mmCIF file with all atom_site columns, C-alpha atoms in Angstrom:
data_model
loop_
_atom_site.group_PDB
_atom_site.id
_atom_site.type_symbol
_atom_site.label_atom_id
_atom_site.label_alt_id
_atom_site.label_comp_id
_atom_site.label_asym_id
_atom_site.label_entity_id
_atom_site.label_seq_id
_atom_site.pdbx_PDB_ins_code
_atom_site.Cartn_x
_atom_site.Cartn_y
_atom_site.Cartn_z
_atom_site.occupancy
_atom_site.B_iso_or_equiv
_atom_site.pdbx_formal_charge
_atom_site.auth_seq_id
_atom_site.auth_comp_id
_atom_site.auth_asym_id
_atom_site.auth_atom_id
_atom_site.pdbx_PDB_model_num
ATOM 1   C CA . MET A 1 1   ? 94.603  -35.182 187.102 1.00 57.00 ? 1   MET A CA 1
ATOM 2   C CA . LYS A 1 2   ? 94.636  -38.917 186.320 1.00 67.00 ? 2   LYS A CA 1
ATOM 3   C CA . GLU A 1 3   ? 98.292  -38.786 185.341 1.00 68.00 ? 3   GLU A CA 1
ATOM 4   C CA . GLU A 1 4   ? 99.136  -37.050 188.599 1.00 67.00 ? 4   GLU A CA 1
ATOM 5   C CA . LEU A 1 5   ? 97.180  -39.638 190.611 1.00 66.00 ? 5   LEU A CA 1
ATOM 6   C CA . ILE A 1 6   ? 98.845  -42.558 188.808 1.00 69.00 ? 6   ILE A CA 1
ATOM 7   C CA . ALA A 1 7   ? 102.275 -41.011 189.333 1.00 70.00 ? 7   ALA A CA 1
ATOM 8   C CA . ARG A 1 8   ? 101.525 -40.615 193.044 1.00 69.00 ? 8   ARG A CA 1
ATOM 9   C CA . ILE A 1 9   ? 100.371 -44.241 193.331 1.00 70.00 ? 9   ILE A CA 1
ATOM 10  C CA . ILE A 1 10  ? 103.520 -45.479 191.603 1.00 75.00 ? 10  ILE A CA 1
ATOM 11  C CA . GLN A 1 11  ? 105.635 -43.404 193.953 1.00 72.00 ? 11  GLN A CA 1
ATOM 12  C CA . VAL A 1 12  ? 103.832 -44.775 197.011 1.00 73.00 ? 12  VAL A CA 1
ATOM 13  C CA . LEU A 1 13  ? 104.150 -48.356 195.755 1.00 75.00 ? 13  LEU A CA 1
ATOM 14  C CA . GLN A 1 14  ? 107.854 -47.936 195.056 1.00 77.00 ? 14  GLN A CA 1
ATOM 15  C CA . ILE A 1 15  ? 108.438 -46.690 198.590 1.00 75.00 ? 15  ILE A CA 1
ATOM 16  C CA . ASN A 1 16  ? 106.279 -49.436 200.101 1.00 79.00 ? 16  ASN A CA 1
ATOM 17  C CA . MET A 1 17  ? 107.868 -52.261 198.139 1.00 84.00 ? 17  MET A CA 1
ATOM 18  C CA . ARG A 1 18  ? 111.227 -51.563 199.780 1.00 85.00 ? 18  ARG A CA 1
ATOM 19  C CA . TRP A 1 19  ? 110.116 -52.026 203.370 1.00 87.00 ? 19  TRP A CA 1
ATOM 20  C CA . MET A 1 20  ? 107.476 -54.635 202.492 1.00 90.00 ? 20  MET A CA 1
ATOM 21  C CA . THR A 1 21  ? 110.049 -56.824 200.755 1.00 92.00 ? 21  THR A CA 1
ATOM 22  C CA . TRP A 1 22  ? 112.520 -56.417 203.606 1.00 93.00 ? 22  TRP A CA 1
ATOM 23  C CA . ASN A 1 23  ? 109.959 -57.103 206.337 1.00 93.00 ? 23  ASN A CA 1
ATOM 24  C CA . LEU A 1 24  ? 108.642 -60.169 204.512 1.00 94.00 ? 24  LEU A CA 1
ATOM 25  C CA . PHE A 1 25  ? 112.196 -61.438 204.132 1.00 96.00 ? 25  PHE A CA 1
ATOM 26  C CA . LEU A 1 26  ? 112.717 -61.112 207.903 1.00 95.00 ? 26  LEU A CA 1
ATOM 27  C CA . ALA A 1 27  ? 109.353 -62.788 208.547 1.00 95.00 ? 27  ALA A CA 1
ATOM 28  C CA . PHE A 1 28  ? 110.259 -65.812 206.434 1.00 97.00 ? 28  PHE A CA 1
ATOM 29  C CA . ILE A 1 29  ? 113.587 -66.410 208.182 1.00 97.00 ? 29  ILE A CA 1
ATOM 30  C CA . PRO A 1 30  ? 111.930 -68.103 211.209 1.00 97.00 ? 30  PRO A CA 1
ATOM 31  C CA . LEU A 1 31  ? 109.643 -70.051 208.852 1.00 97.00 ? 31  LEU A CA 1
ATOM 32  C CA . VAL A 1 32  ? 112.628 -71.532 207.020 1.00 97.00 ? 32  VAL A CA 1
ATOM 33  C CA . LEU A 1 33  ? 114.364 -72.217 210.332 1.00 97.00 ? 33  LEU A CA 1
ATOM 34  C CA . SER A 1 34  ? 111.248 -73.928 211.707 1.00 97.00 ? 34  SER A CA 1
ATOM 35  C CA . VAL A 1 35  ? 111.240 -76.370 208.792 1.00 96.00 ? 35  VAL A CA 1
ATOM 36  C CA . TRP A 1 36  ? 114.916 -77.128 209.320 1.00 95.00 ? 36  TRP A CA 1
ATOM 37  C CA . LEU A 1 37  ? 114.730 -77.330 213.136 1.00 95.00 ? 37  LEU A CA 1
ATOM 38  C CA . PHE A 1 38  ? 111.410 -79.061 213.683 1.00 95.00 ? 38  PHE A CA 1
ATOM 39  C CA . ARG A 1 39  ? 110.847 -81.060 210.505 1.00 91.00 ? 39  ARG A CA 1
ATOM 40  C CA . MET A 1 40  ? 114.281 -82.083 209.294 1.00 87.00 ? 40  MET A CA 1
ATOM 41  C CA . ARG A 1 41  ? 116.485 -82.192 212.376 1.00 74.00 ? 41  ARG A CA 1
ATOM 42  C CA . ARG A 1 42  ? 116.524 -83.684 215.852 1.00 77.00 ? 42  ARG A CA 1
ATOM 43  C CA . GLY A 1 43  ? 117.470 -81.534 218.825 1.00 76.00 ? 43  GLY A CA 1
ATOM 44  C CA . GLY A 1 44  ? 120.445 -81.970 221.095 1.00 77.00 ? 44  GLY A CA 1
ATOM 45  C CA . THR A 1 45  ? 123.358 -80.683 219.023 1.00 89.00 ? 45  THR A CA 1
ATOM 46  C CA . TRP A 1 46  ? 124.943 -77.249 219.531 1.00 90.00 ? 46  TRP A CA 1
ATOM 47  C CA . LEU A 1 47  ? 124.009 -76.337 215.955 1.00 92.00 ? 47  LEU A CA 1
ATOM 48  C CA . TRP A 1 48  ? 120.350 -77.131 216.626 1.00 94.00 ? 48  TRP A CA 1
ATOM 49  C CA . TRP A 1 49  ? 120.312 -74.982 219.766 1.00 94.00 ? 49  TRP A CA 1
ATOM 50  C CA . LEU A 1 50  ? 122.024 -72.143 217.927 1.00 94.00 ? 50  LEU A CA 1
ATOM 51  C CA . GLY A 1 51  ? 119.384 -72.339 215.212 1.00 95.00 ? 51  GLY A CA 1
ATOM 52  C CA . PHE A 1 52  ? 116.681 -72.452 217.894 1.00 96.00 ? 52  PHE A CA 1
ATOM 53  C CA . LEU A 1 53  ? 117.951 -69.210 219.461 1.00 95.00 ? 53  LEU A CA 1
ATOM 54  C CA . VAL A 1 54  ? 118.110 -67.528 216.056 1.00 96.00 ? 54  VAL A CA 1
ATOM 55  C CA . PHE A 1 55  ? 114.573 -68.791 215.369 1.00 97.00 ? 55  PHE A CA 1
ATOM 56  C CA . TYR A 1 56  ? 113.193 -67.057 218.467 1.00 96.00 ? 56  TYR A CA 1
ATOM 57  C CA . ALA A 1 57  ? 115.258 -63.926 217.843 1.00 95.00 ? 57  ALA A CA 1
ATOM 58  C CA . PHE A 1 58  ? 113.704 -63.489 214.389 1.00 96.00 ? 58  PHE A CA 1
ATOM 59  C CA . LEU A 1 59  ? 110.215 -64.852 215.083 1.00 97.00 ? 59  LEU A CA 1
ATOM 60  C CA . PRO A 1 60  ? 108.711 -61.492 216.221 1.00 96.00 ? 60  PRO A CA 1
ATOM 61  C CA . ASN A 1 61  ? 109.404 -60.140 212.726 1.00 95.00 ? 61  ASN A CA 1
ATOM 62  C CA . ALA A 1 62  ? 106.490 -62.229 211.395 1.00 95.00 ? 62  ALA A CA 1
ATOM 63  C CA . PRO A 1 63  ? 103.679 -60.815 213.586 1.00 95.00 ? 63  PRO A CA 1
ATOM 64  C CA . TYR A 1 64  ? 105.428 -57.419 213.495 1.00 95.00 ? 64  TYR A CA 1
ATOM 65  C CA . LEU A 1 65  ? 103.942 -56.952 210.026 1.00 93.00 ? 65  LEU A CA 1
ATOM 66  C CA . LEU A 1 66  ? 100.545 -56.483 211.678 1.00 93.00 ? 66  LEU A CA 1
ATOM 67  C CA . THR A 1 67  ? 101.753 -53.121 212.978 1.00 92.00 ? 67  THR A CA 1
ATOM 68  C CA . ASP A 1 68  ? 102.651 -51.961 209.475 1.00 87.00 ? 68  ASP A CA 1
ATOM 69  C CA . VAL A 1 69  ? 99.007  -51.072 209.024 1.00 87.00 ? 69  VAL A CA 1
ATOM 70  C CA . ILE A 1 70  ? 100.032 -47.617 210.312 1.00 87.00 ? 70  ILE A CA 1
ATOM 71  C CA . HIS A 1 71  ? 101.691 -47.024 206.930 1.00 86.00 ? 71  HIS A CA 1
ATOM 72  C CA . LEU A 1 72  ? 98.363  -47.708 205.240 1.00 85.00 ? 72  LEU A CA 1
ATOM 73  C CA . ILE A 1 73  ? 96.833  -44.723 207.031 1.00 84.00 ? 73  ILE A CA 1
ATOM 74  C CA . ASP A 1 74  ? 99.577  -42.433 205.721 1.00 82.00 ? 74  ASP A CA 1
ATOM 75  C CA . ASP A 1 75  ? 99.198  -43.833 202.209 1.00 82.00 ? 75  ASP A CA 1
ATOM 76  C CA . ILE A 1 76  ? 95.432  -43.274 202.268 1.00 83.00 ? 76  ILE A CA 1
ATOM 77  C CA . ARG A 1 77  ? 96.015  -39.634 203.161 1.00 82.00 ? 77  ARG A CA 1
ATOM 78  C CA . THR A 1 78  ? 98.519  -39.345 200.327 1.00 78.00 ? 78  THR A CA 1
ATOM 79  C CA . ILE A 1 79  ? 96.483  -40.939 197.533 1.00 78.00 ? 79  ILE A CA 1
ATOM 80  C CA . GLN A 1 80  ? 92.962  -39.831 198.518 1.00 74.00 ? 80  GLN A CA 1
ATOM 81  C CA . SER A 1 81  ? 91.283  -41.955 195.848 1.00 77.00 ? 81  SER A CA 1
ATOM 82  C CA . VAL A 1 82  ? 88.655  -44.407 197.041 1.00 84.00 ? 82  VAL A CA 1
ATOM 83  C CA . TRP A 1 83  ? 89.016  -46.685 194.030 1.00 80.00 ? 83  TRP A CA 1
ATOM 84  C CA . MET A 1 84  ? 92.803  -46.842 194.153 1.00 80.00 ? 84  MET A CA 1
ATOM 85  C CA . ILE A 1 85  ? 92.780  -47.368 197.900 1.00 84.00 ? 85  ILE A CA 1
ATOM 86  C CA . THR A 1 86  ? 90.206  -50.159 197.603 1.00 87.00 ? 86  THR A CA 1
ATOM 87  C CA . LEU A 1 87  ? 91.619  -51.913 194.540 1.00 83.00 ? 87  LEU A CA 1
ATOM 88  C CA . VAL A 1 88  ? 95.363  -51.394 195.003 1.00 83.00 ? 88  VAL A CA 1
ATOM 89  C CA . LEU A 1 89  ? 96.478  -50.334 198.476 1.00 87.00 ? 89  LEU A CA 1
ATOM 90  C CA . ILE A 1 90  ? 94.271  -52.426 200.757 1.00 90.00 ? 90  ILE A CA 1
ATOM 91  C CA . PRO A 1 91  ? 94.765  -55.722 198.811 1.00 90.00 ? 91  PRO A CA 1
ATOM 92  C CA . LEU A 1 92  ? 98.537  -55.110 198.784 1.00 90.00 ? 92  LEU A CA 1
ATOM 93  C CA . TYR A 1 93  ? 98.666  -54.493 202.519 1.00 92.00 ? 93  TYR A CA 1
ATOM 94  C CA . LEU A 1 94  ? 96.436  -57.489 203.229 1.00 93.00 ? 94  LEU A CA 1
ATOM 95  C CA . LEU A 1 95  ? 98.678  -59.724 201.140 1.00 93.00 ? 95  LEU A CA 1
ATOM 96  C CA . VAL A 1 96  ? 101.844 -58.597 202.934 1.00 93.00 ? 96  VAL A CA 1
ATOM 97  C CA . ILE A 1 97  ? 100.399 -58.606 206.452 1.00 94.00 ? 97  ILE A CA 1
ATOM 98  C CA . LEU A 1 98  ? 98.660  -61.981 206.052 1.00 95.00 ? 98  LEU A CA 1
ATOM 99  C CA . GLY A 1 99  ? 101.783 -63.406 204.431 1.00 95.00 ? 99  GLY A CA 1
ATOM 100 C CA . GLY A 1 100 ? 103.881 -62.390 207.412 1.00 95.00 ? 100 GLY A CA 1
ATOM 101 C CA . PHE A 1 101 ? 101.396 -63.684 209.949 1.00 97.00 ? 101 PHE A CA 1
ATOM 102 C CA . GLU A 1 102 ? 100.948 -66.945 208.081 1.00 97.00 ? 102 GLU A CA 1
ATOM 103 C CA . ALA A 1 103 ? 104.715 -67.423 208.350 1.00 97.00 ? 103 ALA A CA 1
ATOM 104 C CA . TYR A 1 104 ? 104.258 -67.029 212.114 1.00 98.00 ? 104 TYR A CA 1
ATOM 105 C CA . VAL A 1 105 ? 101.418 -69.554 212.197 1.00 98.00 ? 105 VAL A CA 1
ATOM 106 C CA . ILE A 1 106 ? 103.252 -72.203 210.184 1.00 97.00 ? 106 ILE A CA 1
ATOM 107 C CA . SER A 1 107 ? 106.405 -71.700 212.260 1.00 97.00 ? 107 SER A CA 1
ATOM 108 C CA . LEU A 1 108 ? 104.495 -72.467 215.455 1.00 98.00 ? 108 LEU A CA 1
ATOM 109 C CA . ILE A 1 109 ? 102.671 -75.389 213.846 1.00 97.00 ? 109 ILE A CA 1
ATOM 110 C CA . ASN A 1 110 ? 106.064 -76.874 212.982 1.00 97.00 ? 110 ASN A CA 1
ATOM 111 C CA . TRP A 1 111 ? 107.215 -76.241 216.556 1.00 96.00 ? 111 TRP A CA 1
ATOM 112 C CA . GLY A 1 112 ? 104.139 -78.072 217.827 1.00 96.00 ? 112 GLY A CA 1
ATOM 113 C CA . TYR A 1 113 ? 104.782 -80.927 215.408 1.00 95.00 ? 113 TYR A CA 1
ATOM 114 C CA . TYR A 1 114 ? 108.263 -81.324 216.896 1.00 95.00 ? 114 TYR A CA 1
ATOM 115 C CA . LEU A 1 115 ? 106.913 -81.351 220.458 1.00 95.00 ? 115 LEU A CA 1
ATOM 116 C CA . HIS A 1 116 ? 104.375 -83.982 219.462 1.00 94.00 ? 116 HIS A CA 1
ATOM 117 C CA . ARG A 1 117 ? 107.080 -86.055 217.797 1.00 92.00 ? 117 ARG A CA 1
ATOM 118 C CA . ILE A 1 118 ? 109.204 -86.138 220.969 1.00 92.00 ? 118 ILE A CA 1
ATOM 119 C CA . GLY A 1 119 ? 106.204 -87.016 223.152 1.00 93.00 ? 119 GLY A CA 1
ATOM 120 C CA . LYS A 1 120 ? 105.562 -83.547 224.610 1.00 93.00 ? 120 LYS A CA 1
ATOM 121 C CA . SER A 1 121 ? 102.161 -82.829 223.088 1.00 94.00 ? 121 SER A CA 1
ATOM 122 C CA . GLN A 1 122 ? 100.846 -81.545 226.421 1.00 95.00 ? 122 GLN A CA 1
ATOM 123 C CA . TRP A 1 123 ? 103.326 -78.658 226.172 1.00 95.00 ? 123 TRP A CA 1
ATOM 124 C CA . ILE A 1 124 ? 102.122 -77.365 222.811 1.00 96.00 ? 124 ILE A CA 1
ATOM 125 C CA . TRP A 1 125 ? 99.542  -74.883 224.079 1.00 95.00 ? 125 TRP A CA 1
ATOM 126 C CA . ARG A 1 126 ? 101.878 -73.692 226.831 1.00 96.00 ? 126 ARG A CA 1
ATOM 127 C CA . VAL A 1 127 ? 104.696 -73.116 224.352 1.00 97.00 ? 127 VAL A CA 1
ATOM 128 C CA . GLU A 1 128 ? 102.302 -71.264 222.045 1.00 97.00 ? 128 GLU A CA 1
ATOM 129 C CA . LEU A 1 129 ? 101.191 -68.903 224.831 1.00 97.00 ? 129 LEU A CA 1
ATOM 130 C CA . ILE A 1 130 ? 104.772 -68.271 225.952 1.00 97.00 ? 130 ILE A CA 1
ATOM 131 C CA . THR A 1 131 ? 105.746 -67.595 222.346 1.00 98.00 ? 131 THR A CA 1
ATOM 132 C CA . HIS A 1 132 ? 102.858 -65.151 221.882 1.00 98.00 ? 132 HIS A CA 1
ATOM 133 C CA . PHE A 1 133 ? 104.025 -63.245 224.957 1.00 97.00 ? 133 PHE A CA 1
ATOM 134 C CA . LEU A 1 134 ? 107.674 -63.179 223.874 1.00 96.00 ? 134 LEU A CA 1
ATOM 135 C CA . CYS A 1 135 ? 106.653 -62.011 220.400 1.00 97.00 ? 135 CYS A CA 1
ATOM 136 C CA . ALA A 1 136 ? 104.404 -59.322 221.894 1.00 96.00 ? 136 ALA A CA 1
ATOM 137 C CA . VAL A 1 137 ? 107.449 -58.007 223.753 1.00 95.00 ? 137 VAL A CA 1
ATOM 138 C CA . GLY A 1 138 ? 109.526 -58.293 220.571 1.00 94.00 ? 138 GLY A CA 1
ATOM 139 C CA . VAL A 1 139 ? 106.925 -56.403 218.526 1.00 95.00 ? 139 VAL A CA 1
ATOM 140 C CA . TYR A 1 140 ? 106.904 -53.630 221.131 1.00 93.00 ? 140 TYR A CA 1
ATOM 141 C CA . TRP A 1 141 ? 110.701 -53.434 221.103 1.00 92.00 ? 141 TRP A CA 1
ATOM 142 C CA . GLY A 1 142 ? 110.724 -53.291 217.315 1.00 91.00 ? 142 GLY A CA 1
ATOM 143 C CA . ARG A 1 143 ? 107.893 -50.805 216.788 1.00 90.00 ? 143 ARG A CA 1
ATOM 144 C CA . PHE A 1 144 ? 108.483 -48.393 219.673 1.00 89.00 ? 144 PHE A CA 1
ATOM 145 C CA . LEU A 1 145 ? 112.150 -48.833 220.633 1.00 87.00 ? 145 LEU A CA 1
ATOM 146 C CA . ARG A 1 146 ? 113.317 -49.622 217.094 1.00 87.00 ? 146 ARG A CA 1
ATOM 147 C CA . PHE A 1 147 ? 115.373 -52.658 218.111 1.00 87.00 ? 147 PHE A CA 1
ATOM 148 C CA . ASN A 1 148 ? 116.233 -55.303 215.526 1.00 89.00 ? 148 ASN A CA 1
ATOM 149 C CA . SER A 1 149 ? 116.676 -59.066 215.883 1.00 90.00 ? 149 SER A CA 1
ATOM 150 C CA . TRP A 1 150 ? 120.440 -58.818 215.437 1.00 87.00 ? 150 TRP A CA 1
ATOM 151 C CA . ASP A 1 151 ? 120.686 -56.366 218.357 1.00 87.00 ? 151 ASP A CA 1
ATOM 152 C CA . PHE A 1 152 ? 120.910 -59.438 220.582 1.00 85.00 ? 152 PHE A CA 1
ATOM 153 C CA . ILE A 1 153 ? 124.443 -59.682 219.185 1.00 85.00 ? 153 ILE A CA 1
ATOM 154 C CA . THR A 1 154 ? 125.352 -56.103 218.234 1.00 88.00 ? 154 THR A CA 1
ATOM 155 C CA . GLN A 1 155 ? 124.058 -54.299 221.346 1.00 86.00 ? 155 GLN A CA 1
ATOM 156 C CA . PRO A 1 156 ? 122.894 -56.782 223.985 1.00 83.00 ? 156 PRO A CA 1
ATOM 157 C CA . ASP A 1 157 ? 123.511 -54.299 226.819 1.00 83.00 ? 157 ASP A CA 1
ATOM 158 C CA . ALA A 1 158 ? 121.108 -51.722 225.387 1.00 82.00 ? 158 ALA A CA 1
ATOM 159 C CA . LEU A 1 159 ? 118.552 -54.413 224.669 1.00 80.00 ? 159 LEU A CA 1
ATOM 160 C CA . LEU A 1 160 ? 118.625 -55.733 228.216 1.00 80.00 ? 160 LEU A CA 1
ATOM 161 C CA . THR A 1 161 ? 118.797 -52.359 229.987 1.00 83.00 ? 161 THR A CA 1
ATOM 162 C CA . LYS A 1 162 ? 116.614 -50.043 227.912 1.00 82.00 ? 162 LYS A CA 1
ATOM 163 C CA . GLY A 1 163 ? 114.399 -52.856 226.642 1.00 83.00 ? 163 GLY A CA 1
ATOM 164 C CA . VAL A 1 164 ? 113.608 -54.294 230.057 1.00 83.00 ? 164 VAL A CA 1
ATOM 165 C CA . GLU A 1 165 ? 113.310 -50.855 231.659 1.00 81.00 ? 165 GLU A CA 1
ATOM 166 C CA . GLU A 1 166 ? 110.821 -49.666 229.058 1.00 81.00 ? 166 GLU A CA 1
ATOM 167 C CA . ILE A 1 167 ? 108.461 -52.642 229.244 1.00 83.00 ? 167 ILE A CA 1
ATOM 168 C CA . LEU A 1 168 ? 108.045 -52.222 233.015 1.00 81.00 ? 168 LEU A CA 1
ATOM 169 C CA . GLY A 1 169 ? 106.048 -49.035 232.545 1.00 83.00 ? 169 GLY A CA 1
ATOM 170 C CA . LYS A 1 170 ? 102.256 -49.016 232.690 1.00 83.00 ? 170 LYS A CA 1
ATOM 171 C CA . GLN A 1 171 ? 101.667 -47.988 229.074 1.00 90.00 ? 171 GLN A CA 1
ATOM 172 C CA . PRO A 1 172 ? 104.117 -50.519 227.563 1.00 91.00 ? 172 PRO A CA 1
ATOM 173 C CA . LEU A 1 173 ? 102.571 -53.309 229.635 1.00 93.00 ? 173 LEU A CA 1
ATOM 174 C CA . VAL A 1 174 ? 99.108  -52.375 228.349 1.00 95.00 ? 174 VAL A CA 1
ATOM 175 C CA . ILE A 1 175 ? 100.370 -52.340 224.742 1.00 94.00 ? 175 ILE A CA 1
ATOM 176 C CA . ILE A 1 176 ? 102.131 -55.685 225.205 1.00 95.00 ? 176 ILE A CA 1
ATOM 177 C CA . ALA A 1 177 ? 99.008  -57.185 226.802 1.00 96.00 ? 177 ALA A CA 1
ATOM 178 C CA . ILE A 1 178 ? 96.818  -56.010 223.910 1.00 96.00 ? 178 ILE A CA 1
ATOM 179 C CA . THR A 1 179 ? 99.356  -57.319 221.396 1.00 96.00 ? 179 THR A CA 1
ATOM 180 C CA . PHE A 1 180 ? 99.413  -60.673 223.201 1.00 97.00 ? 180 PHE A CA 1
ATOM 181 C CA . VAL A 1 181 ? 95.623  -60.970 223.018 1.00 97.00 ? 181 VAL A CA 1
ATOM 182 C CA . VAL A 1 182 ? 95.605  -60.041 219.316 1.00 97.00 ? 182 VAL A CA 1
ATOM 183 C CA . LEU A 1 183 ? 98.360  -62.540 218.515 1.00 97.00 ? 183 LEU A CA 1
ATOM 184 C CA . ALA A 1 184 ? 96.711  -65.333 220.489 1.00 97.00 ? 184 ALA A CA 1
ATOM 185 C CA . GLY A 1 185 ? 93.290  -64.695 218.928 1.00 97.00 ? 185 GLY A CA 1
ATOM 186 C CA . LEU A 1 186 ? 94.490  -64.390 215.346 1.00 97.00 ? 186 LEU A CA 1
ATOM 187 C CA . TYR A 1 187 ? 96.779  -67.380 215.737 1.00 98.00 ? 187 TYR A CA 1
ATOM 188 C CA . TRP A 1 188 ? 93.928  -69.530 217.067 1.00 96.00 ? 188 TRP A CA 1
ATOM 189 C CA . ILE A 1 189 ? 91.860  -68.663 213.991 1.00 96.00 ? 189 ILE A CA 1
ATOM 190 C CA . MET A 1 190 ? 94.628  -68.880 211.412 1.00 96.00 ? 190 MET A CA 1
ATOM 191 C CA . LYS A 1 191 ? 95.977  -72.145 212.810 1.00 96.00 ? 191 LYS A CA 1
ATOM 192 C CA . ARG A 1 192 ? 92.663  -73.869 212.257 1.00 94.00 ? 192 ARG A CA 1
ATOM 193 C CA . VAL A 1 193 ? 92.260  -72.352 208.784 1.00 94.00 ? 193 VAL A CA 1
ATOM 194 C CA . THR A 1 194 ? 95.798  -73.400 207.840 1.00 94.00 ? 194 THR A CA 1
ATOM 195 C CA . LEU A 1 195 ? 95.423  -76.947 209.132 1.00 92.00 ? 195 LEU A CA 1
ATOM 196 C CA . GLY A 1 196 ? 92.005  -77.217 207.540 1.00 89.00 ? 196 GLY A CA 1
ATOM 197 C CA . LEU A 1 197 ? 93.302  -76.215 204.111 1.00 86.00 ? 197 LEU A CA 1
ATOM 198 C CA . SER A 1 198 ? 96.597  -78.095 204.240 1.00 75.00 ? 198 SER A CA 1
ATOM 199 C CA . LYS A 1 199 ? 97.114  -81.439 202.551 1.00 60.00 ? 199 LYS A CA 1
ATOM 200 C CA . PRO A 1 200 ? 99.075  -84.443 203.866 1.00 58.00 ? 200 PRO A CA 1
ATOM 201 C CA . GLY A 1 201 ? 101.577 -84.218 201.027 1.00 46.00 ? 201 GLY A CA 1
ATOM 202 C CA . SER A 1 202 ? 102.385 -80.538 201.373 1.00 44.00 ? 202 SER A CA 1
ATOM 203 C CA . ARG A 1 203 ? 106.003 -79.477 201.254 1.00 44.00 ? 203 ARG A CA 1
ATOM 204 C CA . ILE A 1 204 ? 106.013 -77.900 204.687 1.00 44.00 ? 204 ILE A CA 1
ATOM 205 C CA . GLY A 1 205 ? 104.649 -81.114 206.131 1.00 44.00 ? 205 GLY A CA 1
ATOM 206 C CA . ILE A 1 206 ? 101.537 -79.658 207.718 1.00 50.00 ? 206 ILE A CA 1
ATOM 207 C CA . LYS A 1 207 ? 98.829  -82.217 208.271 1.00 47.00 ? 207 LYS A CA 1
ATOM 208 C CA . SER A 1 208 ? 95.270  -81.958 209.429 1.00 40.00 ? 208 SER A CA 1
ATOM 209 C CA . GLU A 1 209 ? 94.620  -82.212 213.110 1.00 42.00 ? 209 GLU A CA 1
ATOM 210 C CA . SER A 1 210 ? 92.323  -84.630 214.829 1.00 42.00 ? 210 SER A CA 1
ATOM 211 C CA . THR A 1 211 ? 89.707  -83.589 217.363 1.00 37.00 ? 211 THR A CA 1
ATOM 212 C CA . ASN A 1 212 ? 92.448  -82.533 219.747 1.00 46.00 ? 212 ASN A CA 1
ATOM 213 C CA . SER A 1 213 ? 93.902  -79.363 218.215 1.00 48.00 ? 213 SER A CA 1
ATOM 214 C CA . ASN A 1 214 ? 97.142  -79.755 220.203 1.00 55.00 ? 214 ASN A CA 1
ATOM 215 C CA . THR A 1 215 ? 97.953  -83.158 218.740 1.00 43.00 ? 215 THR A CA 1
ATOM 216 C CA . PRO A 1 216 ? 98.769  -83.168 215.020 1.00 48.00 ? 216 PRO A CA 1
ATOM 217 C CA . ASN A 1 217 ? 98.349  -86.302 212.985 1.00 40.00 ? 217 ASN A CA 1
ATOM 218 C CA . ILE A 1 218 ? 101.657 -87.811 211.882 1.00 36.00 ? 218 ILE A CA 1
#
């Protein structure tokens, strides 16, 4: 019985590691781009704008990991062991999901740092809200319509026709609205935790904020 349970857990983990690794890889693409765009470069060049477009195309992949909790439900039904679910599955899912969302948080913090650096601090909260909405749409496209970030290049017609047509329905709008609220709420919490724990000398350049959360210290 124990051998059968262990074999089943190993099988589940092997299957999960494939999509978890891939999804985390996609989630960290915008994080790397945010460091390059907003910490190391100055805007204005065609290469910067190209990187900026790629950044926004891939950014929904980071919060998309929140929806992967649906796989946890299937895995719980498969394993049916309270101890294994508590000690193995749930910590693994939390690590992956929080890792992806933290990539989202740091990416937007870097974006805000850039806006502050160019004297546009008043736009930070507006840009954050717009980004949450765009990512909510992107998460819906990815989860329900199965679009990928590179579909902007490979099948832009389908993305613009089917994608726009689908989100105009009542149910998609409700899902997108709920996703927007979840993203905005979690981001608000995680941003303050991240900035509170970060150190001035960190590699990603995050620094603690002053009393105004929209204006990072530089």
